[in-house]
CSV table of C-alpha atoms in Angstrom, one decimal:
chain,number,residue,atom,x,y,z
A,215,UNK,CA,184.4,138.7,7.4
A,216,UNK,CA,186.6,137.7,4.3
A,217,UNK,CA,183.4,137.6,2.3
A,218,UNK,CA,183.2,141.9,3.3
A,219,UNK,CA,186.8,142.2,2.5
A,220,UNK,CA,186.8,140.6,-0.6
A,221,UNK,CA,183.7,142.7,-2.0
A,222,UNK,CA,185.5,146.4,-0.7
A,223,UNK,CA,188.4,145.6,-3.2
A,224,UNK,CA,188.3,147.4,-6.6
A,225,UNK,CA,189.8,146.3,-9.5
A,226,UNK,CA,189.9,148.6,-11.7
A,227,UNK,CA,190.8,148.2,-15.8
A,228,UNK,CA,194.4,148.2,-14.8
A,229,UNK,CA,195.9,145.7,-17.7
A,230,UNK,CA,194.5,148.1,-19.7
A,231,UNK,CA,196.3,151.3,-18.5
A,232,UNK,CA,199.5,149.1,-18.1
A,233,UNK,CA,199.5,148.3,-22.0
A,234,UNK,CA,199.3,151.6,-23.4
A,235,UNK,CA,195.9,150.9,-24.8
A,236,UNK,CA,193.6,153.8,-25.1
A,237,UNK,CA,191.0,154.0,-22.3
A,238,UNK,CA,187.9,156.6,-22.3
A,239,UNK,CA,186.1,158.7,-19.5
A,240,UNK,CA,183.2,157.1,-17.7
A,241,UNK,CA,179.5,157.6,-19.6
A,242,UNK,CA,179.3,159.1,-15.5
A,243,UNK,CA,181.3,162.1,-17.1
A,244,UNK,CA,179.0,162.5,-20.0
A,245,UNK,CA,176.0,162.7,-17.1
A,246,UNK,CA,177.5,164.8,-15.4
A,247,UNK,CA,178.4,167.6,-17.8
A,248,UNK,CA,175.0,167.5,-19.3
A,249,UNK,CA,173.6,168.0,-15.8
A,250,UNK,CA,175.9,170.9,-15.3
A,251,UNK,CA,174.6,173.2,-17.5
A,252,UNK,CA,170.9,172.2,-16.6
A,253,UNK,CA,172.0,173.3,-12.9
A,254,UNK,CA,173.5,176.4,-14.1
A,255,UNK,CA,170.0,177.5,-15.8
A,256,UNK,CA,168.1,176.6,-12.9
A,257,UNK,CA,170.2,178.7,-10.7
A,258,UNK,CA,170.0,182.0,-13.0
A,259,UNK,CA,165.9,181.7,-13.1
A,260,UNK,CA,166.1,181.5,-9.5
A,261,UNK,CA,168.3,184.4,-9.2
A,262,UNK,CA,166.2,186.3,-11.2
A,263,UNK,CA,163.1,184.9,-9.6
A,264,UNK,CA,164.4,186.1,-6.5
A,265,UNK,CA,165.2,189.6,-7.9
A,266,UNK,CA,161.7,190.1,-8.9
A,267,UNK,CA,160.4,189.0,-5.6
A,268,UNK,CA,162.8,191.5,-3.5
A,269,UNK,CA,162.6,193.9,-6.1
A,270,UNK,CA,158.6,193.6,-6.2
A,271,UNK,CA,158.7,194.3,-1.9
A,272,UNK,CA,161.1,197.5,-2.2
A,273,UNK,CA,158.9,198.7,-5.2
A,274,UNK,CA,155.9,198.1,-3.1
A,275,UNK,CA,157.6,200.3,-0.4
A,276,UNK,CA,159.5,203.1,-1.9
A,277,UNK,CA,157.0,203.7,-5.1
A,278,UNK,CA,153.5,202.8,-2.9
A,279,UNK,CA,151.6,204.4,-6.1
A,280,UNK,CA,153.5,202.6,-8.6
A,281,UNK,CA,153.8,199.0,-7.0
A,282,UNK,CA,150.7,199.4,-5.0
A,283,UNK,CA,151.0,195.6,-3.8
A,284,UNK,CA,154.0,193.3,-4.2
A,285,UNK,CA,152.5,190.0,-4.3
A,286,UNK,CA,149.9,191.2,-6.9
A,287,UNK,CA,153.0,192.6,-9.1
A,288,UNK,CA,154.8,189.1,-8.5
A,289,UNK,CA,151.9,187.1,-9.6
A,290,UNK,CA,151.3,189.7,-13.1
A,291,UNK,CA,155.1,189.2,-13.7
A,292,UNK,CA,156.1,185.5,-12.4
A,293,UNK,CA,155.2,184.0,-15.5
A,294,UNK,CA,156.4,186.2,-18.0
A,295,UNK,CA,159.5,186.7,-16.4
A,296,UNK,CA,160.1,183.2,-16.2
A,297,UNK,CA,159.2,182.3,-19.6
A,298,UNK,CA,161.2,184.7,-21.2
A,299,UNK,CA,164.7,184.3,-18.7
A,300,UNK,CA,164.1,180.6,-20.0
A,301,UNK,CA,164.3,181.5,-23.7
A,302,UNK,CA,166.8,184.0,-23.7
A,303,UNK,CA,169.2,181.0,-21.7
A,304,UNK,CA,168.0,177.9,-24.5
A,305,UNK,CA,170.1,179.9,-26.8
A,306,UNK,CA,173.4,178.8,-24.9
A,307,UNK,CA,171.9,175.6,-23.0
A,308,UNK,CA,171.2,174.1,-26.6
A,309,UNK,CA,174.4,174.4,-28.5
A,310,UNK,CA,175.7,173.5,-25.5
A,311,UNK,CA,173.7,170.0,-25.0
A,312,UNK,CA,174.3,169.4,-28.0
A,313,UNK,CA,178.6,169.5,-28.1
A,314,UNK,CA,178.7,168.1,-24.9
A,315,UNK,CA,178.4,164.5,-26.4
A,316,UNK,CA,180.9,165.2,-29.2
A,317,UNK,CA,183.0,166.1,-26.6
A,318,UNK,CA,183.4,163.5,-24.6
A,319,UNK,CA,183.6,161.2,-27.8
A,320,UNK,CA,186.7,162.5,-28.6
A,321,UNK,CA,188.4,162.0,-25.5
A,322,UNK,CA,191.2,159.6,-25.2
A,323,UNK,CA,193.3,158.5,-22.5
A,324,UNK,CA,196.7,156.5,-21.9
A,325,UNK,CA,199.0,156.0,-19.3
A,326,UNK,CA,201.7,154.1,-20.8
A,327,UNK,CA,204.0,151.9,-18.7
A,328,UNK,CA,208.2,151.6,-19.5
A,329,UNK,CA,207.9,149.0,-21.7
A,330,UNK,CA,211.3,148.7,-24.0
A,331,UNK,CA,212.1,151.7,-25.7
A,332,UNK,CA,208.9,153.6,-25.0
A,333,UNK,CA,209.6,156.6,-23.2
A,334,UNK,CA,206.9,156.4,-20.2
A,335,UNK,CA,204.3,159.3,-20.7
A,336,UNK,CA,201.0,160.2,-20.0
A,337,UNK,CA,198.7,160.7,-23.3
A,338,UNK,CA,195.6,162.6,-23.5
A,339,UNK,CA,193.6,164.3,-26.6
A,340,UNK,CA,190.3,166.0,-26.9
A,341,UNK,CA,189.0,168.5,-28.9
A,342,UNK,CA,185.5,168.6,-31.4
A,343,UNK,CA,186.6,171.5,-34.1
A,344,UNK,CA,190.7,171.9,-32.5
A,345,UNK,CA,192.1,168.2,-31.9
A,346,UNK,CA,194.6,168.6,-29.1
A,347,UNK,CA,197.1,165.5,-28.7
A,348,UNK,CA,199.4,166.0,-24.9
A,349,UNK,CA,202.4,163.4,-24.5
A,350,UNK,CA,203.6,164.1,-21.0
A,351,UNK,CA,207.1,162.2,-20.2
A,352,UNK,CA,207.2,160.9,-16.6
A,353,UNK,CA,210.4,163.0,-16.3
A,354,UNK,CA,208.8,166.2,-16.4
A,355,UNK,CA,206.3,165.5,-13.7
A,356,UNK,CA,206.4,167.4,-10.8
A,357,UNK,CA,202.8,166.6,-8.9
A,358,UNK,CA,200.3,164.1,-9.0
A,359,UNK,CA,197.1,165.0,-7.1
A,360,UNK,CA,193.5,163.3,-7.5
A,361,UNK,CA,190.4,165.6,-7.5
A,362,UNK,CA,186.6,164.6,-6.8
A,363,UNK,CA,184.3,167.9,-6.6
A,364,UNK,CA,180.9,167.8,-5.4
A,365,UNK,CA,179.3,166.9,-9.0
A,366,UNK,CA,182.0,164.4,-9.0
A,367,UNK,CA,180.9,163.1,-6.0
A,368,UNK,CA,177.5,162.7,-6.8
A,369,UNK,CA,178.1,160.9,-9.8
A,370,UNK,CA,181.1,158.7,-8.3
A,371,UNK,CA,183.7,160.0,-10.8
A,372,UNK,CA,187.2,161.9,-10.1
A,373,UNK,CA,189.9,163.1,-12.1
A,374,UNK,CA,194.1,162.8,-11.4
A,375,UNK,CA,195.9,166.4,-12.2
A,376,UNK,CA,198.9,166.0,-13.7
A,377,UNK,CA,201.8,169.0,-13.1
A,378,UNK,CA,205.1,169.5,-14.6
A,379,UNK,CA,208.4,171.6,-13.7
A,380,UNK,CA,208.1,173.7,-16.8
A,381,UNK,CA,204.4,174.2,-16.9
A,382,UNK,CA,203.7,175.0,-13.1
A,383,UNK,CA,206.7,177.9,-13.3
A,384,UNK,CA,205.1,179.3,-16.3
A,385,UNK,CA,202.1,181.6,-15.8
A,386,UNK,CA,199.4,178.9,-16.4
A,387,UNK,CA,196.9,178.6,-13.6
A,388,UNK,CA,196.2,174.6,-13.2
A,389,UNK,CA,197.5,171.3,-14.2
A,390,UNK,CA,198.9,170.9,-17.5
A,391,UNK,CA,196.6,167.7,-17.7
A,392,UNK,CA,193.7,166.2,-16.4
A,393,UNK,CA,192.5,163.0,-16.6
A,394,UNK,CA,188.9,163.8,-15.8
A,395,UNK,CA,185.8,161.7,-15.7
A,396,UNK,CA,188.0,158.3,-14.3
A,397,UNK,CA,186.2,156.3,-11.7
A,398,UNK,CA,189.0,154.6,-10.4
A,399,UNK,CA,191.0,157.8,-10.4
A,400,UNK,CA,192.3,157.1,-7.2
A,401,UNK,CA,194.1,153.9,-8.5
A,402,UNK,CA,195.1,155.5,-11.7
A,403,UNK,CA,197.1,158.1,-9.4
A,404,UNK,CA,198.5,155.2,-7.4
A,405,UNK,CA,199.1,153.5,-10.9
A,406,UNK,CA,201.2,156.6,-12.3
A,407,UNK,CA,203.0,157.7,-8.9
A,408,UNK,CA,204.2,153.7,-8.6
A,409,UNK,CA,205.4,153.7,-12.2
A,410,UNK,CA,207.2,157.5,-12.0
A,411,UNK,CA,208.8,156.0,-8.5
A,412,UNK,CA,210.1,153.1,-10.7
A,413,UNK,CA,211.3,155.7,-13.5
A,414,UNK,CA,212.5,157.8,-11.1
């Protein structure tokens, strides 16, 4: 029984967080947005799969002389159709592939403890082209909630949101940061409630 206990407990890279060092997403997160996309252009040629298909049954009973039989017009215009819906989306799906690394290189997080004169704050930057650097003081934060979506899920990653008072009465929809791709998120929401309790 102690041996089960003992292997349920998750340690995450706390000593890490707690110095103010710099800690990166999981390579989980860089999976995951690649797969993303991949998703997204599966589901359009289905879509538009399933449009010729319905479209090919209406056809065959609206326009009879046109469409004289709508399996014979799916099976002339299957292949084609999917060839071509396939080319037109590569011409997103690429570029896209290929920033999503660069992205998550340049992702950098810190959680930084009160540690002598250090103002405690959450850090974050990211950006490929636009480098954006966000110090959030624990004094301005109003809400601390962890997310885990179903791609998060199935990858075993979360992220914390992070809200403030000025941000959440201004007209921005969201958190003003998120710590996204963690997979001890949970703990790094504990980590950052216990420490703004201690500030606070």
């Amino acid at each position: 029984m102690e041996k089960d206990v003992r292997e349920k407990v998750i340690k995450p890279p706390i000593e890490r967080v707690i110095s103010g060092k710099i800690f990166k997403p999981s390579k989980a997160f860089l999976h995951k947005n690649l797969f993303q996309p991949i998703v997204l252009l599966f589901a359009i040629w289905l879509f538009v799969v399933i449009c010729l298909v319905g479209g090919s049954f209406i056809g065959a009973a609206v326009e009879a002389p046109a469409i004289p039989s709508a399996t014979q017009h799916i099976a002339t215009w299957i292949i084609p159709v999917s060839f071509w819906t396939t080319v037109a989306n590569l011409f997103w799906l690429i570029p896209r592939l290929i920033y999503i690394p660069f992205d998550y290189w340049s992702i950098e997080y810190s959680v930084k403890a009160e540690t002598g004169e250090t103002m405690p704050e959450i850090y974050k930057k990211r950006g490929v082209f636009t480098i954006t650097r966000k110090h959030v003081p624990f004094r301005t934060i109003t809400n601390i909630s962890s997310k885990a979506g179903v791609f998060d899920r199935l990858f075993n990653i979360g992220s914390v949101h992070i809200e403030t008072a000025g941000y959440s009465g201004s007209q921005q929809a969201g958190p003003e940061v998120k710590l996204e791709g963690i997979v001890f998120y949970e703990e790094v929401r504990d980590f950052i409630l216990a420490e703004l309790r201690k500030f606070k």
